Structures are given as structure tokens and as C-alpha cells.
Amino acid sequence: MDLSTWITFFIATVAISLSPGPGAIAAMGAGLNHGFRRGQAIAFGLALGVWTQLVVIGLGLGALLSTSTHAFSVVKWAGVAYLVWLGVQQWRAPGKPLVARDDTPATVPRRQLVLRGWGVNALNPKGTVFLLALLPQFVDPTQPLLAQYLVIGATFGTVELCVMTGYAALASRVLGLLRTPAQMKALNRLFGGLFVLAGVLLASFKRAA
């Protein structure tokens, strides 16, 4: 991949990662409820989800999802169910004040947050279809494909990791100033509602004809 193509792709990935969506909601929810040091782990899961999508496309499964109505529907509704489940969990989360200190007892293992982030990005056929439309603009079929996919994966994964880390930090530092249980419960319900909304939007998503 030549430098000018890479720069264009880099700008596109930054815009994609910054755009509000399930990943940003997940990162801010984790930062809000677990503080930055622990909540940032979800950013690694979100980056792993991006890499999973790229592997799916690279193996040709992305093309199957874009052409097979049944396969697309299975993955789509799995993603919808997962987002709604996350929304219900966030809605029901206790309204405890956020205290991001080193001696705060860990209530959620980092591995669980990583898996949660992975599920948000990996179980999203909308992302698969979007990448299928985006990647051909940056892949030169006359050049080795593996090297190009490695560059794309490293770029997209790094950008996603950095952006989602920023979202987690924003939530833990800015939203963390809200200390009362009532304020925290209201924020949990806000993020829970946003997860459910993301699931509803995914449910209404249809592939382009």
C-alpha cells in the first residue's frame, strides 16, 4: 500500500471510529462504571472485534454474509440480541458512585470487559457489509493481498484502540465527576437505552440491493 493510499485509509478509519455507535457506547459505559484503569480493557476487545471482522472478510465469509440472506440474518439478530442484552444489563446496573482509585476492589474482571468489547464489534454484520464496501477502494488486487490486509488490520485496530481508549477516559474523568447514586443510576439508564437503541437500529439495517 503506497503512502497516499494509506493516509486516505487512515483518515477514513479515524472518522469511522470517532462516529457514535455501539463501540463508543460500550467504551464510555465501561469507563463510567469501572474507571479508566479497568474500563480501558474494553478498548482491546473492540480492537479485537475489528480484527475479527477483517479476518472474516479475508477468508471470504464476508462475501457470504453479503450474499446469503440466511447467514446475514443469523449474524444480524445475534448482534441485535447482544446489544439489547448489554442495554438491559447497563440499565439494571446499581447506581453506585464511581471512585477510580487503585485500591478500589475489582468487581468485573478485565477479561470479561475484553470479551464484551469483542462481541460488540465482532457480532455486527453492518460493520462487515460496511468494510466490504470500503476495503476494495484501498486494496490493489495486483499486489500481494496478505501484506495489504496486515497493514489495514494494524491501522484499523490501532485507531480503534486509541479512539475507544479516549472514549473510556472521557467517561471516567468527565462523567466520573457525578457522584450521587441517583446521578449514576440516571447515566446507567441513559447508556442502557443507547445500547437498546443501537440494537433497534441494527435490527432495521438492510443490505443494499
Backbone as CSV, one residue per row, in Angstrom:
resi,resn,N_x,N_y,N_z,CA_x,CA_y,CA_z,C_x,C_y,C_z
1,MET,0.851,-1.191,0.000,0.000,0.000,0.000,0.886,1.240,0.000
2,ASP,0.709,2.109,-1.013,1.534,3.314,-1.061,1.074,4.310,-0.005
3,LEU,1.934,5.292,0.266,1.709,6.203,1.384,0.430,7.008,1.221
4,SER,0.160,7.510,0.014,-1.034,8.344,-0.182,-2.312,7.537,0.060
5,THR,-2.313,6.270,-0.373,-3.478,5.410,-0.128,-3.639,5.149,1.358
6,TRP,-2.509,4.905,2.031,-2.574,4.627,3.465,-3.088,5.834,4.236
7,ILE,-2.634,7.032,3.878,-3.085,8.236,4.573,-4.592,8.402,4.415
8,THR,-5.102,8.165,3.218,-6.538,8.261,2.981,-7.289,7.232,3.820
9,PHE,-6.763,6.004,3.861,-7.394,4.953,4.656,-7.350,5.306,6.136
10,PHE,-6.229,5.849,6.591,-6.085,6.245,7.991,-7.138,7.283,8.368
11,ILE,-7.324,8.282,7.524,-8.324,9.317,7.792,-9.722,8.699,7.847
12,ALA,-9.996,7.763,6.931,-11.304,7.105,6.912,-11.540,6.308,8.188
13,THR,-10.506,5.594,8.671,-10.683,4.787,9.885,-10.877,5.666,11.116
14,VAL,-10.199,6.804,11.160,-10.393,7.721,12.285,-11.833,8.226,12.307
15,ALA,-12.342,8.596,11.124,-13.722,9.083,11.044,-14.708,7.993,11.449
16,ILE,-14.450,6.761,11.014,-15.337,5.644,11.355,-15.331,5.388,12.857
17,SER,-14.134,5.357,13.459,-14.030,5.055,14.882,-14.620,6.160,15.744
18,LEU,-14.476,7.420,15.306,-14.989,8.539,16.091,-16.508,8.645,16.032
19,SER,-17.111,8.111,14.963,-18.557,8.244,14.812,-19.275,7.496,15.923
20,PRO,-20.324,8.100,16.505,-21.055,7.448,17.597,-21.640,6.111,17.149
21,GLY,-21.522,5.119,17.983,-22.040,3.795,17.657,-21.919,2.889,18.860
22,PRO,-22.222,1.593,18.692,-22.164,0.654,19.814,-20.796,0.605,20.492
23,GLY,-19.714,0.727,19.702,-18.384,0.687,20.285,-18.138,1.853,21.228
24,ALA,-18.498,3.046,20.792,-18.323,4.227,21.639,-19.176,4.130,22.897
25,ILE,-20.396,3.630,22.752,-21.282,3.467,23.908,-20.672,2.479,24.899
26,ALA,-20.141,1.365,24.370,-19.536,0.355,25.231,-18.331,0.914,25.975
27,ALA,-17.473,1.652,25.257,-16.273,2.206,25.875,-16.626,3.213,26.964
28,MET,-17.590,4.101,26.685,-17.967,5.097,27.687,-18.666,4.447,28.869
29,GLY,-19.476,3.430,28.606,-20.136,2.723,29.701,-19.133,2.042,30.618
30,ALA,-18.089,1.445,30.028,-17.062,0.781,30.833,-16.268,1.802,31.643
31,GLY,-15.915,2.921,31.010,-15.191,3.957,31.739,-16.016,4.545,32.861
32,LEU,-17.313,4.689,32.619,-18.216,5.247,33.620,-18.326,4.342,34.845
33,ASN,-18.488,3.055,34.607,-18.794,2.130,35.700,-17.564,1.538,36.381
34,HIS,-16.433,1.508,35.682,-15.265,0.819,36.236,-14.031,1.703,36.354
35,GLY,-14.129,2.970,35.948,-12.955,3.825,35.976,-12.058,3.549,34.787
36,PHE,-11.108,4.432,34.546,-10.288,4.302,33.336,-9.362,3.094,33.385
37,ARG,-8.705,2.864,34.518,-7.696,1.801,34.590,-8.284,0.433,34.261
38,ARG,-9.500,0.173,34.732,-10.133,-1.114,34.444,-10.992,-1.048,33.187
39,GLY,-11.744,0.032,33.036,-12.661,0.126,31.898,-11.964,0.177,30.557
40,GLN,-10.703,0.623,30.531,-9.988,0.722,29.260,-9.788,-0.631,28.605
41,ALA,-9.904,-1.703,29.381,-9.720,-3.048,28.823,-10.706,-3.328,27.698
42,ILE,-11.862,-2.684,27.748,-12.859,-2.945,26.710,-12.381,-2.473,25.351
43,ALA,-11.476,-1.469,25.328,-10.945,-0.973,24.059,-10.165,-2.065,23.331
44,PHE,-9.463,-2.916,24.081,-8.744,-4.024,23.454,-9.728,-5.000,22.813
45,GLY,-10.844,-5.249,23.503,-11.856,-6.129,22.930,-12.468,-5.554,21.667
46,LEU,-12.703,-4.242,21.651,-13.261,-3.600,20.461,-12.285,-3.696,19.290
47,ALA,-10.986,-3.526,19.564,-9.981,-3.674,18.515,-9.935,-5.116,18.016
48,LEU,-10.037,-6.085,18.930,-10.080,-7.493,18.524,-11.298,-7.772,17.655
49,GLY,-12.423,-7.098,17.956,-13.618,-7.260,17.137,-13.404,-6.765,15.717
50,VAL,-12.686,-5.650,15.571,-12.355,-5.134,14.238,-11.495,-6.141,13.486
51,TRP,-10.484,-6.691,14.174,-9.625,-7.684,13.520,-10.411,-8.927,13.134
52,THR,-11.370,-9.309,13.976,-12.212,-10.461,13.640,-12.997,-10.202,12.362
53,GLN,-13.547,-8.997,12.246,-14.274,-8.636,11.030,-13.368,-8.727,9.803
54,LEU,-12.141,-8.250,9.930,-11.209,-8.274,8.798,-10.836,-9.703,8.423
55,VAL,-10.670,-10.567,9.446,-10.366,-11.974,9.162,-11.541,-12.631,8.461
56,VAL,-12.751,-12.334,8.930,-13.963,-12.876,8.305,-14.012,-12.493,6.821
57,ILE,-13.715,-11.241,6.541,-13.740,-10.769,5.152,-12.610,-11.411,4.359
58,GLY,-11.419,-11.479,4.980,-10.287,-12.055,4.282,-10.485,-13.513,3.932
59,LEU,-11.216,-14.258,4.762,-11.476,-15.669,4.489,-12.642,-15.884,3.538
60,GLY,-13.287,-14.797,3.141,-14.392,-14.907,2.205,-15.750,-15.034,2.861
61,LEU,-15.779,-15.117,4.203,-17.064,-15.241,4.873,-17.870,-13.951,4.777
62,GLY,-17.150,-12.826,4.656,-17.855,-11.561,4.497,-18.685,-11.544,3.233
63,ALA,-18.121,-12.118,2.160,-18.875,-12.197,0.911,-20.116,-13.068,1.082
64,LEU,-19.982,-14.137,1.889,-21.144,-14.990,2.154,-22.226,-14.207,2.884
65,LEU,-21.827,-13.412,3.878,-22.814,-12.622,4.623,-23.491,-11.595,3.728
66,SER,-22.752,-11.089,2.744,-23.324,-10.063,1.882,-24.240,-10.645,0.813
67,THR,-24.132,-11.962,0.554,-24.950,-12.572,-0.494,-25.996,-13.546,0.042
68,SER,-25.739,-14.149,1.206,-26.670,-15.115,1.771,-27.602,-14.435,2.767
69,THR,-28.879,-14.404,2.446,-29.866,-13.782,3.327,-29.934,-14.501,4.667
70,HIS,-29.861,-15.826,4.639,-29.979,-16.600,5.887,-28.782,-16.334,6.803
71,ALA,-27.565,-16.415,6.246,-26.369,-16.201,7.061,-26.352,-14.790,7.635
72,PHE,-26.719,-13.822,6.800,-26.739,-12.433,7.267,-27.746,-12.263,8.399
73,SER,-28.927,-12.869,8.257,-29.966,-12.729,9.275,-29.542,-13.341,10.601
74,VAL,-28.876,-14.501,10.543,-28.427,-15.161,11.773,-27.474,-14.255,12.536
75,VAL,-26.460,-13.716,11.839,-25.476,-12.861,12.498,-26.119,-11.548,12.940
76,LYS,-26.992,-11.017,12.110,-27.652,-9.752,12.427,-28.451,-9.854,13.723
77,TRP,-29.282,-10.889,13.846,-30.131,-10.994,15.034,-29.344,-11.405,16.265
78,ALA,-28.232,-12.111,16.063,-27.341,-12.375,17.193,-26.763,-11.064,17.716
79,GLY,-26.383,-10.180,16.805,-25.877,-8.867,17.197,-26.932,-8.025,17.884
80,VAL,-28.166,-8.058,17.369,-29.267,-7.311,17.983,-29.499,-7.793,19.414
81,ALA,-29.562,-9.125,19.579,-29.810,-9.690,20.911,-28.692,-9.313,21.878
82,TYR,-27.464,-9.328,21.393,-26.332,-9.000,22.269,-26.381,-7.548,22.716
83,LEU,-26.681,-6.625,21.800,-26.751,-5.213,22.156,-27.899,-4.937,23.132
84,VAL,-29.048,-5.562,22.889,-30.181,-5.368,23.797,-29.848,-5.938,25.173
85,TRP,-29.201,-7.105,25.204,-28.797,-7.690,26.494,-27.851,-6.754,27.243
86,LEU,-26.879,-6.177,26.533,-25.974,-5.216,27.173,-26.755,-4.020,27.705
87,GLY,-27.753,-3.570,26.938,-28.562,-2.439,27.368,-29.323,-2.731,28.643
88,VAL,-29.903,-3.919,28.726,-30.650,-4.302,29.932,-29.705,-4.392,31.128
89,GLN,-28.516,-4.971,30.913,-27.538,-5.067,31.998,-27.114,-3.690,32.485
90,GLN,-26.884,-2.783,31.535,-26.471,-1.429,31.913,-27.606,-0.704,32.634
91,TRP,-28.818,-0.868,32.162,-29.990,-0.229,32.768,-30.164,-0.674,34.218
92,ARG,-29.905,-1.943,34.477,-30.110,-2.509,35.812,-28.897,-2.357,36.718
93,ALA,-27.802,-1.779,36.191,-26.582,-1.636,36.997,-26.861,-0.756,38.210
94,PRO,-26.294,-1.079,39.371,-26.534,-0.277,40.584,-25.993,1.130,40.429
95,GLY,-26.658,2.077,41.058,-26.261,3.487,40.955,-25.209,3.852,41.967
96,LYS,-24.081,3.137,41.936,-23.021,3.438,42.899,-22.084,4.489,42.319
97,PRO,-21.614,5.421,43.140,-20.698,6.446,42.652,-19.409,5.825,42.140
98,LEU,-18.835,6.445,41.100,-17.585,5.972,40.534,-16.425,6.511,41.352
99,VAL,-15.589,5.618,41.856,-14.382,6.039,42.575,-13.212,5.337,41.909
100,ALA,-12.537,6.029,41.004,-11.459,5.419,40.236,-10.147,5.534,41.004
101,ARG,-9.943,4.625,41.954,-8.732,4.625,42.747,-8.063,3.263,42.636
102,ASP,-6.753,3.248,42.898,-6.010,1.998,42.789,-6.509,0.953,43.777
103,ASP,-7.051,1.409,44.920,-7.485,0.452,45.928,-8.949,0.087,45.807
104,THR,-9.587,0.520,44.715,-10.980,0.162,44.502,-11.072,-1.327,44.200
105,PRO,-11.887,-2.081,44.889,-11.976,-3.512,44.626,-12.504,-3.785,43.220
106,ALA,-11.903,-4.767,42.560,-12.306,-5.116,41.196,-13.582,-5.941,41.248
107,THR,-14.596,-5.506,40.565,-15.854,-6.244,40.544,-16.062,-6.958,39.216
108,VAL,-15.456,-6.466,38.151,-15.580,-7.089,36.839,-14.181,-7.382,36.310
109,PRO,-13.864,-8.652,36.024,-12.530,-8.975,35.502,-12.275,-8.272,34.165
110,ARG,-11.043,-7.886,33.930,-10.696,-7.240,32.660,-11.001,-8.156,31.486
111,ARG,-10.807,-9.461,31.682,-11.085,-10.399,30.591,-12.543,-10.327,30.158
112,GLN,-13.440,-10.142,31.124,-14.861,-10.034,30.790,-15.138,-8.779,29.979
113,LEU,-14.458,-7.679,30.313,-14.635,-6.444,29.548,-14.082,-6.596,28.132
114,VAL,-12.957,-7.304,28.003,-12.391,-7.553,26.677,-13.375,-8.351,25.826
115,LEU,-13.953,-9.395,26.410,-14.923,-10.220,25.677,-16.165,-9.422,25.309
116,ARG,-16.579,-8.532,26.212,-17.745,-7.698,25.926,-17.465,-6.788,24.730
117,GLY,-16.296,-6.162,24.714,-15.940,-5.301,23.589,-15.826,-6.077,22.292
118,TRP,-15.229,-7.276,22.373,-15.116,-8.102,21.173,-16.495,-8.414,20.595
119,GLY,-17.432,-8.769,21.469,-18.770,-9.116,20.999,-19.471,-7.953,20.322
120,VAL,-19.264,-6.730,20.840,-19.923,-5.563,20.258,-19.502,-5.357,18.806
121,ASN,-18.205,-5.487,18.511,-17.732,-5.235,17.148,-17.790,-6.471,16.262
122,ALA,-17.530,-7.646,16.832,-17.495,-8.858,16.005,-18.894,-9.279,15.562
123,LEU,-19.900,-9.117,16.433,-21.266,-9.539,16.109,-22.047,-8.375,15.498
124,ASN,-21.476,-7.793,14.476,-22.102,-6.639,13.839,-22.000,-6.784,12.322
125,PRO,-22.990,-7.429,11.699,-22.930,-7.615,10.245,-22.965,-6.300,9.481
126,LYS,-23.502,-5.256,10.104,-23.477,-3.943,9.465,-22.029,-3.506,9.241
127,GLY,-21.180,-3.794,10.229,-19.765,-3.477,10.076,-19.126,-4.305,8.979
128,THR,-19.524,-5.583,8.865,-18.985,-6.440,7.805,-19.336,-5.897,6.427
129,VAL,-20.609,-5.562,6.245,-21.050,-5.034,4.953,-20.359,-3.701,4.665
130,PHE,-20.198,-2.877,5.694,-19.543,-1.585,5.514,-18.089,-1.782,5.081
131,LEU,-17.376,-2.704,5.743,-15.988,-2.950,5.389,-15.867,-3.556,3.995
132,LEU,-16.840,-4.395,3.629,-16.831,-4.959,2.277,-16.942,-3.867,1.219
133,ALA,-17.693,-2.812,1.542,-17.825,-1.699,0.608,-16.604,-0.786,0.647
134,LEU,-15.960,-0.702,1.819,-14.847,0.233,1.991,-13.522,-0.320,1.487
135,LEU,-13.206,-1.560,1.843,-11.875,-2.097,1.604,-11.464,-2.151,0.130
136,PRO,-12.371,-2.525,-0.802,-11.936,-2.572,-2.203,-11.363,-1.260,-2.720
137,GLN,-11.713,-0.149,-2.108,-11.189,1.140,-2.544,-9.718,1.310,-2.172
138,PHE,-9.230,0.484,-1.232,-7.861,0.638,-0.752,-6.987,-0.587,-1.011
139,VAL,-7.560,-1.635,-1.587,-6.795,-2.853,-1.861,-6.485,-2.944,-3.343
140,ASP,-5.205,-3.132,-3.650,-4.761,-3.283,-5.040,-4.659,-4.767,-5.349
141,PRO,-5.556,-5.310,-6.190,-5.551,-6.755,-6.458,-4.304,-7.237,-7.177
142,THR,-3.520,-6.304,-7.752,-2.300,-6.702,-8.463,-1.119,-6.862,-7.516
143,GLN,-1.294,-6.461,-6.248,-0.232,-6.564,-5.257,-0.580,-7.664,-4.250
144,PRO,0.433,-8.172,-3.507,0.154,-9.232,-2.517,-0.936,-8.810,-1.535
145,LEU,-1.988,-9.602,-1.440,-3.134,-9.235,-0.614,-2.842,-9.352,0.872
146,LEU,-2.052,-10.376,1.267,-1.799,-10.586,2.688,-1.120,-9.371,3.311
147,ALA,-0.112,-8.838,2.631,0.601,-7.673,3.157,-0.336,-6.478,3.289
148,GLN,-1.225,-6.297,2.322,-2.164,-5.177,2.376,-3.160,-5.344,3.522
149,TYR,-3.642,-6.564,3.712,-4.582,-6.798,4.811,-3.901,-6.623,6.168
150,LEU,-2.626,-6.981,6.260,-1.903,-6.777,7.511,-1.763,-5.293,7.830
151,VAL,-1.480,-4.484,6.817,-1.384,-3.028,7.012,-2.736,-2.469,7.410
152,ILE,-3.784,-2.910,6.717,-5.136,-2.443,7.021,-5.535,-2.840,8.438
153,GLY,-5.254,-4.098,8.810,-5.610,-4.567,10.143,-4.858,-3.824,11.230
154,ALA,-3.560,-3.617,11.036,-2.763,-2.903,12.033,-3.242,-1.461,12.185
155,THR,-3.569,-0.829,11.060,-4.021,0.564,11.099,-5.375,0.682,11.770
156,PHE,-6.334,-0.096,11.309,-7.695,-0.015,11.831,-7.726,-0.400,13.305
157,GLY,-7.020,-1.475,13.674,-7.024,-1.912,15.059,-6.403,-0.894,15.998
158,THR,-5.291,-0.275,15.558,-4.630,0.726,16.391,-5.501,1.967,16.567
159,VAL,-6.127,2.405,15.471,-7.003,3.574,15.549,-8.185,3.288,16.468
160,GLU,-8.793,2.123,16.318,-9.936,1.757,17.164,-9.531,1.709,18.633
161,LEU,-8.370,1.129,18.913,-7.887,1.035,20.287,-7.691,2.420,20.893
162,CYS,-7.059,3.326,20.132,-6.782,4.672,20.647,-8.065,5.480,20.851
163,VAL,-8.971,5.416,19.876,-10.203,6.192,19.966,-11.072,5.693,21.112
164,MET,-11.215,4.370,21.230,-12.054,3.826,22.288,-11.442,4.030,23.667
165,THR,-10.117,4.040,23.737,-9.453,4.392,24.990,-9.797,5.829,25.369
166,GLY,-9.834,6.708,24.366,-10.217,8.092,24.624,-11.643,8.218,25.118
167,TYR,-12.554,7.436,24.543,-13.944,7.465,24.999,-14.044,6.984,26.457
168,ALA,-13.302,5.916,26.781,-13.324,5.408,28.155,-12.766,6.443,29.124
169,ALA,-11.696,7.127,28.706,-11.102,8.158,29.562,-12.064,9.320,29.757
170,LEU,-12.735,9.724,28.683,-13.700,10.817,28.766,-14.794,10.489,29.772
171,ALA,-15.318,9.276,29.674,-16.408,8.896,30.575,-15.938,8.815,32.021
172,SER,-14.746,8.276,32.249,-14.280,8.097,33.626,-13.890,9.425,34.268
173,ARG,-13.353,10.354,33.470,-12.883,11.622,34.038,-13.987,12.670,34.100
174,VAL,-14.766,12.794,33.035,-15.800,13.835,32.986,-17.077,13.362,33.667
175,LEU,-17.588,12.205,33.207,-18.818,11.697,33.816,-18.567,11.201,35.233
176,GLY,-17.298,10.879,35.543,-16.966,10.430,36.880,-17.114,11.509,37.930
177,LEU,-17.257,12.766,37.506,-17.473,13.855,38.460,-18.855,13.778,39.091
178,LEU,-19.736,13.026,38.463,-21.080,12.843,39.012,-21.014,11.752,40.077
179,ARG,-21.318,12.101,41.309,-21.023,11.213,42.421,-22.230,10.566,43.083
180,THR,-23.411,11.172,42.995,-24.525,10.640,43.766,-25.091,9.388,43.097
181,PRO,-25.648,8.470,43.887,-26.258,7.268,43.314,-27.344,7.588,42.288
182,ALA,-28.116,8.635,42.536,-29.179,8.993,41.596,-28.590,9.408,40.250
183,GLN,-27.500,10.184,40.280,-26.859,10.603,39.039,-26.293,9.408,38.283
184,MET,-25.653,8.493,39.011,-25.073,7.321,38.374,-26.147,6.411,37.777
185,LYS,-27.239,6.258,38.508,-28.319,5.408,38.002,-28.928,6.017,36.740
186,ALA,-29.057,7.340,36.708,-29.584,8.005,35.519,-28.651,7.801,34.327
187,LEU,-27.340,7.900,34.568,-26.384,7.689,33.480,-26.394,6.244,33.006
188,ASN,-26.483,5.301,33.949,-26.566,3.895,33.560,-27.788,3.642,32.673
189,ARG,-28.887,4.269,33.029,-30.102,4.086,32.225,-29.964,4.762,30.861
190,LEU,-29.248,5.894,30.828,-29.000,6.553,29.549,-28.199,5.649,28.629
191,PHE,-27.088,5.090,29.145,-26.271,4.214,28.324,-27.009,2.921,27.993
192,GLY,-27.797,2.413,28.931,-28.587,1.224,28.645,-29.574,1.472,27.515
193,GLY,-30.234,2.639,27.566,-31.160,2.997,26.494,-30.447,3.150,25.157
194,LEU,-29.211,3.680,25.174,-28.459,3.839,23.931,-28.075,2.480,23.342
195,PHE,-27.735,1.516,24.197,-27.446,0.167,23.707,-28.674,-0.434,23.028
196,VAL,-29.831,-0.303,23.683,-31.064,-0.845,23.104,-31.377,-0.145,21.786
197,LEU,-31.175,1.186,21.753,-31.401,1.926,20.512,-30.476,1.433,19.408
198,ALA,-29.208,1.176,19.758,-28.271,0.651,18.763,-28.748,-0.696,18.241
199,GLY,-29.304,-1.526,19.144,-29.850,-2.809,18.716,-31.039,-2.644,17.785
200,VAL,-31.915,-1.685,18.092,-33.075,-1.420,17.237,-32.620,-0.943,15.858
201,LEU,-31.610,-0.065,15.837,-31.099,0.430,14.555,-30.474,-0.708,13.742
202,LEU,-29.759,-1.609,14.436,-29.189,-2.757,13.734,-30.294,-3.664,13.202
203,ALA,-31.375,-3.819,13.972,-32.489,-4.661,13.529,-33.124,-4.121,12.262
204,SER,-33.097,-2.788,12.102,-33.717,-2.182,10.919,-32.754,-2.078,9.749
205,PHE,-31.484,-2.469,9.960,-30.489,-2.363,8.900,-30.718,-3.448,7.850
206,LYS,-30.688,-3.030,6.592,-30.826,-3.961,5.475,-29.697,-3.728,4.490
207,ARG,-29.254,-4.805,3.877,-28.180,-4.696,2.891,-28.694,-3.932,1.686
208,ALA,-27.774,-3.231,1.048,-28.127,-2.550,-0.205,-28.413,-3.593,-1.265
209,ALA,-29.414,-3.288,-2.067,-29.781,-4.257,-3.107,-28.681,-4.348,-4.167
